[in-house]
């Protein structure tokens, strides 16, 4: 009789329970090994062995046997969470395997999974997993402390919930002012955390189903070609599904990427309306597109369907979305309202939930442009009437010599007879009065009137700005606001920014956040640089009721960062070099000069004598408008030429060669420029070697020679060369390297950025915001910081800062306050701390004209910056420690501020921390760790004080007596005294003698210092709140007319010279 091996499993309750009993029935025809194994799968892992049991049976052959086995599973699978079991797991499935193998005893240790495949008999059964909150608690047979047991009972029955995840994503919540430039909002989407949603998304890649809803207030249709509304860019930097644009006629252009790789586009039969709010809804399903426009009342205006012959390809995690413009296309000229994106659903218009939240601002925008249409029409018609009257008079001049003399020497032409109604004249009475005072016969107003309105706006603004900058100018703010509104309506958006700041800060008027936001948006849409930076800063910090939105902040900052590079190529316009000059730094203030100032005249004298360093510095000051000198490129070039010819200085030779190459303020002379560049390069100047590479690249198209020169210049540490090499790799024209290599290019750009190169920094900020480069993981905050750094070098901002500084030096307080407020609201730190200083210096002025608490507001803004000076931290530390006006005390914040000042190397920070401890307060451990103070010292106040006083002394001027050195000496004496003397009487006498000793020591050290250093001036004490001496490399101190003082060359100031490849 033949016996067949078998194995069966019998379980009364097929659940995953501890000590579950399993009945195993089996028969072995040969000596065998019986195996049991339980394999579990959870959310995070599959196929995990959680139970194993095996036994041998060599005697009971050919007999059916039954064995009872008790299963034991890990506690996290079968029990609820408690104070000891903190993370029980959710088990999806458990399979109990059983098998018999005919193997010798020596094979007993063979891997079981391998054994199962060769089994002579096998079986399995499923066990049902028990949900975590249906499991019993485990009896750990331990006693918890009462407190621990009570804390556990408080949370024992709380059911943890996963955060809600929806496919509906709000791409934009706040209004975005799109100026039509090549910048926009970049959004990147990750995979869903919810497995079910992610599974649906992946299934829909080849059959997409999604909806996009966009609120718009469109000002103009696209000027040429296409303008970006919303589009997706894939990892290869190519347009993908969807790509929605606006064309010149106002029709919507929709481009899709098909499954087979082709791109197809369609165009709507209806155009989008101008100067009214509407919602554009687009839904995509397979190969079908639905487009609708909806009004503010949510009634559908237009609808159109398109059907493609093939489905689209769409993976919204493989790339990034752009709202507005990018490096590939200009954005639309419009205001974007809320933008909602449903990643997995096709919705009808009625089903879309995307309301206009800020209805007040939405209505203000509509009212503003309605009013501005009236203003522009009045200005244009008034000018037309005046010019027509002049033509009639001119025809009479030939008949009457008397009339000709009246025209030549008499009053300007104006229109006294109005064709406008009384109601309109009263509504715009200030505008009509100004128009009557203007001369419209000026030649700078074009005959066709195309620039008339803007010209009028500029004249109005200049009149108001002059009035506000007068001695008591800010007292005229109430009458100036209507004029600024008219100027803004005429399209002169410097007035818009003035209004934004006036209403946001309450400068001479009551604070009005809604109007402040309105004019900020209007100014930014009109491309006013300071208005754009203001919005970028507010969204970066999330202040003044602006939501914190890094992507939106980047859209604004990148716009001005791009313009900064272009502005530096233009020597015209109201620009000045952005210098970090702090009003607390007396030395630096004394170095400021004008064309008739002592410093300038001394430099001019030295330059005339042939001093190369003086010639170089003088030329820089004139070319860039530095150190209080007015910008004068023509005069600067004369000094460059004189220095290049007379002194043989390589920097001056290089600078003169650059202006000859470009024709900046001088006629182009490529031949002479090349000779000079070779001459400077032969002297070993790195930027000249880079310049030769630029010449071979741009003029000769010899990329091999260009690369050779750039490699040499890069080895010499020139960041321009690093950037240019990156461009070669990016364009795929690097000799010996086939095709484009974006990865290598990005590394060169990063190296250039580390060297301060503007275009290199811009490239890296773009990589950080898109996350499309392997070496640059997406980091919106870093992208904003880098773009902000470049934007704050803009020459137009520098001009405002320079006007503020000049006004301060001339004691023109109203003008200084006005311009420092304008600069501070853009987010530039040096203006914020300077404004706070003015408000401390003139509190009467601040209280009278600013509705906000100036000192608190701007020091607070300052310490929120990445480049905040140490004295600002000390100020805020004092405010938190002692309390400031309406602000309450906060000891921990105070200590954090002092600690941050200490980390900046300010001895006063350590001194203040020590004083805090002396007054009986303790410093939190995390702050001590941040200061890198040994943890062994944390528990001893004496040791901590010793360490803080020592660091205070170590960071102060050790060549003279400072408060830190005296405090450290006094501390050591106190410790010594406390250890040696115990008696009260002796303690009193000792203290008296100690005071005498300290006084004698001070007198002795002072006399010794005076003898050893005759004629020298000591450094200011380190606890003086001044950090401008080393806070910024752009600040200029004039000490000696030597080479080191004047070593900064033209190429380091002009980003175009740093990056010749992007020259126009």
PDB file of N, CA, C and O in Angstrom, residues 770-801:
ATOM      1  N   UNK A 770      12.223  75.542  -9.405  1.00  0.00           N
ATOM      2  CA  UNK A 770      11.604  74.523 -10.267  1.00  0.00           C
ATOM      3  C   UNK A 770      11.882  73.108  -9.782  1.00  0.00           C
ATOM      4  O   UNK A 770      11.043  72.216  -9.959  1.00  0.00           O
ATOM      5  N   UNK A 771      13.065  72.908  -9.180  1.00  0.00           N
ATOM      6  CA  UNK A 771      13.425  71.558  -8.742  1.00  0.00           C
ATOM      7  C   UNK A 771      13.636  70.600  -9.892  1.00  0.00           C
ATOM      8  O   UNK A 771      13.543  69.380  -9.726  1.00  0.00           O
ATOM      9  N   UNK A 772      13.933  71.151 -11.086  1.00  0.00           N
ATOM     10  CA  UNK A 772      14.087  70.298 -12.271  1.00  0.00           C
ATOM     11  C   UNK A 772      15.514  69.797 -12.478  1.00  0.00           C
ATOM     12  O   UNK A 772      15.766  69.042 -13.408  1.00  0.00           O
ATOM     13  N   UNK A 773      16.449  70.255 -11.621  1.00  0.00           N
ATOM     14  CA  UNK A 773      17.838  69.827 -11.750  1.00  0.00           C
ATOM     15  C   UNK A 773      18.187  68.888 -10.608  1.00  0.00           C
ATOM     16  O   UNK A 773      17.816  69.123  -9.450  1.00  0.00           O
ATOM     17  N   UNK A 774      18.923  67.838 -10.924  1.00  0.00           N
ATOM     18  CA  UNK A 774      19.256  66.799  -9.945  1.00  0.00           C
ATOM     19  C   UNK A 774      20.030  67.351  -8.756  1.00  0.00           C
ATOM     20  O   UNK A 774      19.785  66.975  -7.610  1.00  0.00           O
ATOM     21  N   UNK A 775      20.970  68.266  -9.009  1.00  0.00           N
ATOM     22  CA  UNK A 775      21.816  68.788  -7.935  1.00  0.00           C
ATOM     23  C   UNK A 775      21.157  69.930  -7.158  1.00  0.00           C
ATOM     24  O   UNK A 775      21.747  70.471  -6.225  1.00  0.00           O
ATOM     25  N   UNK A 776      19.935  70.312  -7.559  1.00  0.00           N
ATOM     26  CA  UNK A 776      19.258  71.428  -6.920  1.00  0.00           C
ATOM     27  C   UNK A 776      17.862  70.990  -6.485  1.00  0.00           C
ATOM     28  O   UNK A 776      16.881  71.243  -7.189  1.00  0.00           O
ATOM     29  N   UNK A 777      17.751  70.302  -5.349  1.00  0.00           N
ATOM     30  CA  UNK A 777      16.412  69.922  -4.875  1.00  0.00           C
ATOM     31  C   UNK A 777      15.564  71.160  -4.647  1.00  0.00           C
ATOM     32  O   UNK A 777      16.073  72.210  -4.243  1.00  0.00           O
ATOM     33  N   UNK A 778      14.270  71.038  -4.900  1.00  0.00           N
ATOM     34  CA  UNK A 778      13.396  72.214  -4.833  1.00  0.00           C
ATOM     35  C   UNK A 778      13.428  72.844  -3.439  1.00  0.00           C
ATOM     36  O   UNK A 778      13.213  72.179  -2.439  1.00  0.00           O
ATOM     37  N   UNK A 779      13.690  74.141  -3.414  1.00  0.00           N
ATOM     38  CA  UNK A 779      13.780  74.873  -2.152  1.00  0.00           C
ATOM     39  C   UNK A 779      13.297  76.301  -2.415  1.00  0.00           C
ATOM     40  O   UNK A 779      14.100  77.204  -2.693  1.00  0.00           O
ATOM     41  N   UNK A 780      11.976  76.553  -2.345  1.00  0.00           N
ATOM     42  CA  UNK A 780      11.451  77.890  -2.661  1.00  0.00           C
ATOM     43  C   UNK A 780      12.048  78.997  -1.801  1.00  0.00           C
ATOM     44  O   UNK A 780      12.269  80.101  -2.291  1.00  0.00           O
ATOM     45  N   UNK A 781      12.318  78.712  -0.534  1.00  0.00           N
ATOM     46  CA  UNK A 781      12.860  79.761   0.333  1.00  0.00           C
ATOM     47  C   UNK A 781      14.255  80.181  -0.123  1.00  0.00           C
ATOM     48  O   UNK A 781      14.576  81.370  -0.177  1.00  0.00           O
ATOM     49  N   UNK A 782      15.085  79.213  -0.466  1.00  0.00           N
ATOM     50  CA  UNK A 782      16.426  79.540  -0.953  1.00  0.00           C
ATOM     51  C   UNK A 782      16.339  80.299  -2.288  1.00  0.00           C
ATOM     52  O   UNK A 782      17.109  81.237  -2.528  1.00  0.00           O
ATOM     53  N   UNK A 783      15.390  79.907  -3.126  1.00  0.00           N
ATOM     54  CA  UNK A 783      15.192  80.602  -4.406  1.00  0.00           C
ATOM     55  C   UNK A 783      14.853  82.068  -4.165  1.00  0.00           C
ATOM     56  O   UNK A 783      15.384  82.963  -4.836  1.00  0.00           O
ATOM     57  N   UNK A 784      13.975  82.332  -3.197  1.00  0.00           N
ATOM     58  CA  UNK A 784      13.577  83.706  -2.891  1.00  0.00           C
ATOM     59  C   UNK A 784      14.766  84.496  -2.356  1.00  0.00           C
ATOM     60  O   UNK A 784      15.008  85.639  -2.765  1.00  0.00           O
ATOM     61  N   UNK A 785      15.530  83.896  -1.445  1.00  0.00           N
ATOM     62  CA  UNK A 785      16.669  84.594  -0.842  1.00  0.00           C
ATOM     63  C   UNK A 785      17.688  84.983  -1.907  1.00  0.00           C
ATOM     64  O   UNK A 785      18.206  86.116  -1.909  1.00  0.00           O
ATOM     65  N   UNK A 786      17.962  84.095  -2.847  1.00  0.00           N
ATOM     66  CA  UNK A 786      18.945  84.386  -3.892  1.00  0.00           C
ATOM     67  C   UNK A 786      18.418  85.454  -4.844  1.00  0.00           C
ATOM     68  O   UNK A 786      19.165  86.359  -5.239  1.00  0.00           O
ATOM     69  N   UNK A 787      17.144  85.363  -5.232  1.00  0.00           N
ATOM     70  CA  UNK A 787      16.571  86.373  -6.134  1.00  0.00           C
ATOM     71  C   UNK A 787      16.493  87.729  -5.425  1.00  0.00           C
ATOM     72  O   UNK A 787      16.757  88.770  -6.035  1.00  0.00           O
ATOM     73  N   UNK A 788      16.156  87.736  -4.158  1.00  0.00           N
ATOM     74  CA  UNK A 788      16.084  88.972  -3.369  1.00  0.00           C
ATOM     75  C   UNK A 788      17.457  89.625  -3.290  1.00  0.00           C
ATOM     76  O   UNK A 788      17.591  90.848  -3.405  1.00  0.00           O
ATOM     77  N   UNK A 789      18.482  88.812  -3.108  1.00  0.00           N
ATOM     78  CA  UNK A 789      19.855  89.326  -3.019  1.00  0.00           C
ATOM     79  C   UNK A 789      20.218  90.102  -4.287  1.00  0.00           C
ATOM     80  O   UNK A 789      20.828  91.182  -4.213  1.00  0.00           O
ATOM     81  N   UNK A 790      19.843  89.587  -5.440  1.00  0.00           N
ATOM     82  CA  UNK A 790      20.154  90.262  -6.706  1.00  0.00           C
ATOM     83  C   UNK A 790      19.270  91.496  -6.878  1.00  0.00           C
ATOM     84  O   UNK A 790      19.734  92.567  -7.273  1.00  0.00           O
ATOM     85  N   UNK A 791      17.979  91.357  -6.585  1.00  0.00           N
ATOM     86  CA  UNK A 791      17.045  92.470  -6.769  1.00  0.00           C
ATOM     87  C   UNK A 791      17.463  93.691  -5.955  1.00  0.00           C
ATOM     88  O   UNK A 791      17.277  94.837  -6.392  1.00  0.00           O
ATOM     89  N   UNK A 792      18.032  93.461  -4.776  1.00  0.00           N
ATOM     90  CA  UNK A 792      18.404  94.569  -3.909  1.00  0.00           C
ATOM     91  C   UNK A 792      19.668  95.290  -4.368  1.00  0.00           C
ATOM     92  O   UNK A 792      20.099  96.249  -3.719  1.00  0.00           O
ATOM     93  N   UNK A 793      20.234  94.888  -5.484  1.00  0.00           N
ATOM     94  CA  UNK A 793      21.340  95.609  -6.096  1.00  0.00           C
ATOM     95  C   UNK A 793      20.854  96.542  -7.201  1.00  0.00           C
ATOM     96  O   UNK A 793      21.663  97.164  -7.896  1.00  0.00           O
ATOM     97  N   UNK A 794      19.521  96.647  -7.376  1.00  0.00           N
ATOM     98  CA  UNK A 794      18.974  97.436  -8.480  1.00  0.00           C
ATOM     99  C   UNK A 794      19.318  98.914  -8.339  1.00  0.00           C
ATOM    100  O   UNK A 794      19.187  99.503  -7.262  1.00  0.00           O
ATOM    101  N   UNK A 795      19.740  99.521  -9.442  1.00  0.00           N
ATOM    102  CA  UNK A 795      20.184 100.914  -9.424  1.00  0.00           C
ATOM    103  C   UNK A 795      19.097 101.912  -9.095  1.00  0.00           C
ATOM    104  O   UNK A 795      19.366 102.978  -8.524  1.00  0.00           O
ATOM    105  N   UNK A 796      17.836 101.603  -9.460  1.00  0.00           N
ATOM    106  CA  UNK A 796      16.745 102.535  -9.157  1.00  0.00           C
ATOM    107  C   UNK A 796      16.463 102.562  -7.653  1.00  0.00           C
ATOM    108  O   UNK A 796      16.128 103.617  -7.098  1.00  0.00           O
ATOM    109  N   UNK A 797      16.605 101.437  -7.004  1.00  0.00           N
ATOM    110  CA  UNK A 797      16.516 101.405  -5.545  1.00  0.00           C
ATOM    111  C   UNK A 797      17.683 102.164  -4.938  1.00  0.00           C
ATOM    112  O   UNK A 797      17.525 102.922  -3.975  1.00  0.00           O
ATOM    113  N   UNK A 798      18.870 101.988  -5.522  1.00  0.00           N
ATOM    114  CA  UNK A 798      20.057 102.707  -5.049  1.00  0.00           C
ATOM    115  C   UNK A 798      19.878 104.217  -5.125  1.00  0.00           C
ATOM    116  O   UNK A 798      20.352 104.956  -4.257  1.00  0.00           O
ATOM    117  N   UNK A 799      19.164 104.677  -6.158  1.00  0.00           N
ATOM    118  CA  UNK A 799      18.922 106.114  -6.312  1.00  0.00           C
ATOM    119  C   UNK A 799      18.065 106.652  -5.171  1.00  0.00           C
ATOM    120  O   UNK A 799      18.343 107.733  -4.620  1.00  0.00           O
ATOM    121  N   UNK A 800      17.039 105.917  -4.781  1.00  0.00           N
ATOM    122  CA  UNK A 800      16.169 106.337  -3.673  1.00  0.00           C
ATOM    123  C   UNK A 800      16.959 106.354  -2.367  1.00  0.00           C
ATOM    124  O   UNK A 800      16.834 107.288  -1.556  1.00  0.00           O
ATOM    125  N   UNK A 801      17.778 105.325  -2.147  1.00  0.00           N
ATOM    126  CA  UNK A 801      18.587 105.257  -0.927  1.00  0.00           C
ATOM    127  C   UNK A 801      19.580 106.416  -0.881  1.00  0.00           C
ATOM    128  O   UNK A 801      19.788 107.034   0.176  1.00  0.00           O
TER     129      UNK A 801
END
